[in-house]
Short mmCIF file of N, CA and C in Angstrom, two decimals:
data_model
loop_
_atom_site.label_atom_id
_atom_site.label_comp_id
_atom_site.label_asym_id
_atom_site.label_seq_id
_atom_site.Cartn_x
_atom_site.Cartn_y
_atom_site.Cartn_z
N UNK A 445 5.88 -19.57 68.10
CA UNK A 445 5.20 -19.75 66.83
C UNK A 445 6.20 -20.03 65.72
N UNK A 446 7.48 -19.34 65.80
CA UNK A 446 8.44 -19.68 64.68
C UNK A 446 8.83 -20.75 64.88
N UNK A 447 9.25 -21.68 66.39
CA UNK A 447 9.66 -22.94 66.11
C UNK A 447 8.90 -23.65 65.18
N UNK A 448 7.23 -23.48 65.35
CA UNK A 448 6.97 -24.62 64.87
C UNK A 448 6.87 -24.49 63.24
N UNK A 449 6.95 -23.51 62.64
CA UNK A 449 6.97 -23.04 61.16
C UNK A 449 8.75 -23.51 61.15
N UNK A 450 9.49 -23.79 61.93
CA UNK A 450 10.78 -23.83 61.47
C UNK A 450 10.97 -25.48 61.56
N UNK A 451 10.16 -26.32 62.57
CA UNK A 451 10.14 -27.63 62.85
C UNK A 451 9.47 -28.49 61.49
N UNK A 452 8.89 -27.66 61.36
CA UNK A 452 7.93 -28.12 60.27
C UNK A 452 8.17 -28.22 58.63
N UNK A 453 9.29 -27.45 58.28
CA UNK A 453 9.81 -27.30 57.40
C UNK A 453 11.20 -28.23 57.54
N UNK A 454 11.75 -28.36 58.74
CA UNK A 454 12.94 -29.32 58.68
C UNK A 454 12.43 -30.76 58.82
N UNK A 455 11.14 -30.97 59.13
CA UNK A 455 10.39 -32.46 59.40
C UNK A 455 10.19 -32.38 57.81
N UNK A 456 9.86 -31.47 57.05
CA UNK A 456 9.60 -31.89 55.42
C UNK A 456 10.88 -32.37 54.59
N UNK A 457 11.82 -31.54 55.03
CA UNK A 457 13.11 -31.73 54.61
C UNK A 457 13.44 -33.19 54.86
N UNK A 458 13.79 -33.35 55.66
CA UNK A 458 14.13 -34.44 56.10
C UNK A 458 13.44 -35.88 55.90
N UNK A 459 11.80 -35.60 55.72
CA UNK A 459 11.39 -36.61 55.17
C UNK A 459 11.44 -37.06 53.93
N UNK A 460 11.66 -36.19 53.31
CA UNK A 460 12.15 -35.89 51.69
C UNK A 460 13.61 -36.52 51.39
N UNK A 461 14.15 -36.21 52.30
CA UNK A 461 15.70 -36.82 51.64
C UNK A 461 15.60 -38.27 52.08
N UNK A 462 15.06 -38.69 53.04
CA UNK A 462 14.88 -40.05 53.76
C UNK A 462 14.30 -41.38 52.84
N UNK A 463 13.39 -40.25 52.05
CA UNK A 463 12.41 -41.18 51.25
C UNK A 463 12.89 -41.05 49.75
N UNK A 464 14.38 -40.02 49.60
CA UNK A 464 15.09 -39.97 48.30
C UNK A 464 16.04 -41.12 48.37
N UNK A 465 16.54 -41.41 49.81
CA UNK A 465 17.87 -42.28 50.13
C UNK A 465 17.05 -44.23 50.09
N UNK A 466 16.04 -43.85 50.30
CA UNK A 466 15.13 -45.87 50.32
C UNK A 466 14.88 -45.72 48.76
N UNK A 467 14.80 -44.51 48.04
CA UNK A 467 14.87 -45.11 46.62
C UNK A 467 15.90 -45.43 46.11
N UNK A 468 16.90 -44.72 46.21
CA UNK A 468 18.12 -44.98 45.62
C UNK A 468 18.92 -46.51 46.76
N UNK A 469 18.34 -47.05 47.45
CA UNK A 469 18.98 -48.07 48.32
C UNK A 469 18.01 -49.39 47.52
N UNK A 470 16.80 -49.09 47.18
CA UNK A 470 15.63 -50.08 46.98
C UNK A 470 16.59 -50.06 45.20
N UNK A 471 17.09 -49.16 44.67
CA UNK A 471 17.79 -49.51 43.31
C UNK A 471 18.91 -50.23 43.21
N UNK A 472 19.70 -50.07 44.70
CA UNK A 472 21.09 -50.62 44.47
C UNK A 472 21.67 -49.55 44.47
N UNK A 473 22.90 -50.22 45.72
CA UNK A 473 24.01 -49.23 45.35
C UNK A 473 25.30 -49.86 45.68
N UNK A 474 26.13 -49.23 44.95
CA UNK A 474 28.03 -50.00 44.70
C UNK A 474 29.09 -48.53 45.21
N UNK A 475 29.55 -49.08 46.42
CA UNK A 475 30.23 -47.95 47.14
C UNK A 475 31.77 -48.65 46.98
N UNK A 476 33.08 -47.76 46.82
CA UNK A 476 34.31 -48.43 47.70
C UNK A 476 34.70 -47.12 48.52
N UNK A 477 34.83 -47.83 49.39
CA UNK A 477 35.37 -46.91 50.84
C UNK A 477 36.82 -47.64 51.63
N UNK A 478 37.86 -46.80 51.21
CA UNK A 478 38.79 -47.60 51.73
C UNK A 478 39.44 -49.29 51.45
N UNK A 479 39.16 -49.02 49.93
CA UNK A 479 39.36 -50.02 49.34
C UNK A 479 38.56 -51.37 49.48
N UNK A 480 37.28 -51.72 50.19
CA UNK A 480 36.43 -52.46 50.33
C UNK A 480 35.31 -51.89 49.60
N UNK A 481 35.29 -52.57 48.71
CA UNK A 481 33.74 -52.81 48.39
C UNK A 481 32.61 -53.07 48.75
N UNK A 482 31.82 -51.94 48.80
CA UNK A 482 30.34 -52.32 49.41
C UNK A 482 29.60 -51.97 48.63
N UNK A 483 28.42 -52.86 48.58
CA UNK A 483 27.14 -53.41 47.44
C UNK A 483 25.54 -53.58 48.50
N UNK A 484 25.16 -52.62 47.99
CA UNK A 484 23.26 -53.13 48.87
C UNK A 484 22.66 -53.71 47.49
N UNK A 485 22.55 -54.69 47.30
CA UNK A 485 21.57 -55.17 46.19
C UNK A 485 19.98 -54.74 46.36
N UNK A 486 19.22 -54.45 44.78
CA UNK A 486 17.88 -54.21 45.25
C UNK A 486 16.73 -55.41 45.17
N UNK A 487 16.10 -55.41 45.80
CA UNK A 487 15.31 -56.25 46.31
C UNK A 487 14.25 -56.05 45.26
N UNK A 488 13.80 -57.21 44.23
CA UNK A 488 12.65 -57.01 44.02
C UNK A 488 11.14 -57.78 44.65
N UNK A 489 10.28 -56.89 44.55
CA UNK A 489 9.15 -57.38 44.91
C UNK A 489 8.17 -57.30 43.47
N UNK A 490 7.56 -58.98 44.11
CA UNK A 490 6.52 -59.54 43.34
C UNK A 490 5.66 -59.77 44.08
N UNK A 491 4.05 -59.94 42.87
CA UNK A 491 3.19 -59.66 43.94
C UNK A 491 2.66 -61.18 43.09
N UNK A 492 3.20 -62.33 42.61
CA UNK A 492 2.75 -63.46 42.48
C UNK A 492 2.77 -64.17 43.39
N UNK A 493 1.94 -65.06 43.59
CA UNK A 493 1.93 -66.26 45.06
C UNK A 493 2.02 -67.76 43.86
N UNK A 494 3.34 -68.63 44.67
CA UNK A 494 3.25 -69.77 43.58
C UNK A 494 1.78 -70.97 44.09
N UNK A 495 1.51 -71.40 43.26
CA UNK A 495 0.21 -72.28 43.41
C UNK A 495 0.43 -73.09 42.94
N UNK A 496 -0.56 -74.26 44.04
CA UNK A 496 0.05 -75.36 44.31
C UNK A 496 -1.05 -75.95 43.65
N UNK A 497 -1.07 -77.00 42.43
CA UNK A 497 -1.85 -77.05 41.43
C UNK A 497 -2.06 -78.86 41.60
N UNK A 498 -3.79 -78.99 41.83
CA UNK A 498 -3.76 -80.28 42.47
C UNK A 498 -4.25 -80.90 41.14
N UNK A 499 -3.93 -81.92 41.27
CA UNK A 499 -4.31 -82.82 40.01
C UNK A 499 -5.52 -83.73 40.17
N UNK A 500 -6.01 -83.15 39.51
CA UNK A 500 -7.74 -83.82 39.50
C UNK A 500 -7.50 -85.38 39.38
N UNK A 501 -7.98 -86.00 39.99
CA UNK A 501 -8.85 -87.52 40.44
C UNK A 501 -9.66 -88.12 39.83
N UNK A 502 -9.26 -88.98 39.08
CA UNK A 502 -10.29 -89.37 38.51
C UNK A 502 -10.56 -91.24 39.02
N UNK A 503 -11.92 -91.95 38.70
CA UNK A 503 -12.19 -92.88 38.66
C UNK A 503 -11.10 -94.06 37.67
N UNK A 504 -10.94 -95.40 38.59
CA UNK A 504 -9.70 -95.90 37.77
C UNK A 504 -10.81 -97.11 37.34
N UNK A 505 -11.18 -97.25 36.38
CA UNK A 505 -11.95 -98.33 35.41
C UNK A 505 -10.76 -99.43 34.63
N UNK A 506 -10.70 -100.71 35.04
CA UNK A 506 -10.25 -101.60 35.02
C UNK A 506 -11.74 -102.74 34.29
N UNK A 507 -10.98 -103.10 32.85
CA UNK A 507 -11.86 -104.06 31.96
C UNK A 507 -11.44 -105.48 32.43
N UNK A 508 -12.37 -106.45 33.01
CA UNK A 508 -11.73 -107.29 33.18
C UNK A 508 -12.45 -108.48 32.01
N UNK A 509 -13.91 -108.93 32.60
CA UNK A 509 -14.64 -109.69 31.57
C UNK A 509 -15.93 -108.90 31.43
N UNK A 510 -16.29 -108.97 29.82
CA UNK A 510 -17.26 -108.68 29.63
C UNK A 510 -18.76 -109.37 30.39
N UNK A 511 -19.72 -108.29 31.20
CA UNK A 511 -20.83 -109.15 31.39
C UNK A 511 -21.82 -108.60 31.38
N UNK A 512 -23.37 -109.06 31.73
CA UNK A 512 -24.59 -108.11 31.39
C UNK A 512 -24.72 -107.49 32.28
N UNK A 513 -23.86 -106.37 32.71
CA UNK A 513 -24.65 -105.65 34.05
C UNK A 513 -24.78 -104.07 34.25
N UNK A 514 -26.14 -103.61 34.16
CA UNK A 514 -26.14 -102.24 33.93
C UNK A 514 -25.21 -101.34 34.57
N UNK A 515 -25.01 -101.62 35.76
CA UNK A 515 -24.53 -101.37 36.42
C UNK A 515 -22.96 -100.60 36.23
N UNK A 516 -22.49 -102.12 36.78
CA UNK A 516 -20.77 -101.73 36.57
C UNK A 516 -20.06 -102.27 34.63
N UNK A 517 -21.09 -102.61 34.26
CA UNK A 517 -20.43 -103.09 32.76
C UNK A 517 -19.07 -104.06 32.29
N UNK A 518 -19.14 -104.83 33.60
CA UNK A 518 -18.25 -105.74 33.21
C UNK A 518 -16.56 -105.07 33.55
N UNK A 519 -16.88 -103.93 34.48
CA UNK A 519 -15.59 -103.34 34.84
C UNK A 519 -15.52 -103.49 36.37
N UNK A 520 -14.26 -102.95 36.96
CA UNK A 520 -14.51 -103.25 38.25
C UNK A 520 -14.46 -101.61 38.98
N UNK A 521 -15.18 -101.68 39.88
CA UNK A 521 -15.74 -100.38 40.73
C UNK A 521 -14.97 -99.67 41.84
N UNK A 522 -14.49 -98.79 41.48
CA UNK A 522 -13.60 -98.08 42.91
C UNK A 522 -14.16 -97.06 43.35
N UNK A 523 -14.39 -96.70 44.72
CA UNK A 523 -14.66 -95.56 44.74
C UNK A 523 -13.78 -94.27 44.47
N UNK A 524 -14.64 -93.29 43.92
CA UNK A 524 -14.65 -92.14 43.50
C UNK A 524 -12.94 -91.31 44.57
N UNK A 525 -12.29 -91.24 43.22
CA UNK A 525 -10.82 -90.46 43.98
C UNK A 525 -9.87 -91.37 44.25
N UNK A 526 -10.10 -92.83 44.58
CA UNK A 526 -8.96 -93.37 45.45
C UNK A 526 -8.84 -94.52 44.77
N UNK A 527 -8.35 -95.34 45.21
CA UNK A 527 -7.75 -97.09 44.60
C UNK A 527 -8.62 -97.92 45.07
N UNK A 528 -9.58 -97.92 45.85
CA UNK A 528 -10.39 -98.82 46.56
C UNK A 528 -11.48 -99.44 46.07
N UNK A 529 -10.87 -100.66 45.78
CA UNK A 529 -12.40 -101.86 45.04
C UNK A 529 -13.50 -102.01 45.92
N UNK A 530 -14.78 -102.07 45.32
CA UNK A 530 -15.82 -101.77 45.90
C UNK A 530 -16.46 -103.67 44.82
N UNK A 531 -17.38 -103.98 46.03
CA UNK A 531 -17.91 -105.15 44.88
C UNK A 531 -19.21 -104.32 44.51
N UNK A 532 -19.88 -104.96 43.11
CA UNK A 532 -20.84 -104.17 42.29
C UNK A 532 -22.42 -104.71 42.89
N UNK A 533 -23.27 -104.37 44.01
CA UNK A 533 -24.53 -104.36 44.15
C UNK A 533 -25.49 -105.47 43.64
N UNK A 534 -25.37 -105.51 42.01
CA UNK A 534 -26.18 -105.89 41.09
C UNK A 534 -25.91 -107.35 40.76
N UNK A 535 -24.12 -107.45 40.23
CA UNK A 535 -23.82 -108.57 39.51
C UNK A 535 -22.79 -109.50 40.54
N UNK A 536 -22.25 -108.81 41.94
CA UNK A 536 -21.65 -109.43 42.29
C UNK A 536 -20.54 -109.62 42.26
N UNK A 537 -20.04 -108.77 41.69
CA UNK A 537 -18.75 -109.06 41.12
C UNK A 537 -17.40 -108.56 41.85
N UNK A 538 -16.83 -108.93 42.11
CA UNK A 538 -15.08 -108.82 43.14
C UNK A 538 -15.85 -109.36 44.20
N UNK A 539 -16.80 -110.18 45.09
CA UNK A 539 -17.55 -110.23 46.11
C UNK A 539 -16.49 -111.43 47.00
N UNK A 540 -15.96 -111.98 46.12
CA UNK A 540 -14.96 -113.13 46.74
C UNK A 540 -13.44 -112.26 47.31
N UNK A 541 -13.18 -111.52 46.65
CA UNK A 541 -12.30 -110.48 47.54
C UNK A 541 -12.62 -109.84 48.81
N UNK A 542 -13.83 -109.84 49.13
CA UNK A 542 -14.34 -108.98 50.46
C UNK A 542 -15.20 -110.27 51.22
N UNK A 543 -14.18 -111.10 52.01
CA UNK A 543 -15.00 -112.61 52.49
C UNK A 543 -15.69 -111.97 53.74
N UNK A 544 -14.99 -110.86 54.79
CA UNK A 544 -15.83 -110.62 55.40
C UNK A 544 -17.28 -109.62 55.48
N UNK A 545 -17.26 -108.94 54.51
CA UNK A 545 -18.23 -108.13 54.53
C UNK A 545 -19.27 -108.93 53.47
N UNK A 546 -21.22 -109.13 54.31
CA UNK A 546 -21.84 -109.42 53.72
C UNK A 546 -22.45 -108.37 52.50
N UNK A 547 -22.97 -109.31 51.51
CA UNK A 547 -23.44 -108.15 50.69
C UNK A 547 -24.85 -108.61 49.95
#
């Protein structure tokens, strides 16, 4: 019965100084021993994550000639996000750029 009242008190001990020695190591420490210098630098921790910040997309509207069309307004049509000319439905327009696709 006394071991374990005696185990139990040196398991406290000991966890105590263990968890005194990761603080003072997590602060840094500057030793010379025998004329060498020894240094544990402390480590900090952050709890930021860097983010990776996307740049919104937008539609690229290019004026070329004014004309009557509800539609595309005399601009030319890309789809949504990317560089890609689209001809306009209504007025026809870029339709000589796209010889193979009927429209």
């Amino acid at each position: 019965m006394y071991y374990y009242v005696i185990g139990l008190i040196t398991g406290v001990i000991l966890g105590y100084s263990f968890n005194k020695l990761i603080d003072i190591f997590k602060k840094g420490v500057h030793m010379q021993i025998v004329g060498l210098n020894i240094s544990v630098k402390s480590v900090k921790e952050t709890t930021e994550i860097p983010k990776n910040e996307k740049s919104n997309k937008k539609t690229i509207r290019v004026k070329v000639n004014d004309q009557d069309c509800d539609l595309c307004k005399g601009e030319d049509m890309f789809i949504a996000g990317t560089k890609n000319l689209i001809p306009c439905p209504n007025c026809k327009r870029n339709t000589n750029k796209f010889n193979k696709i009927l429209i």
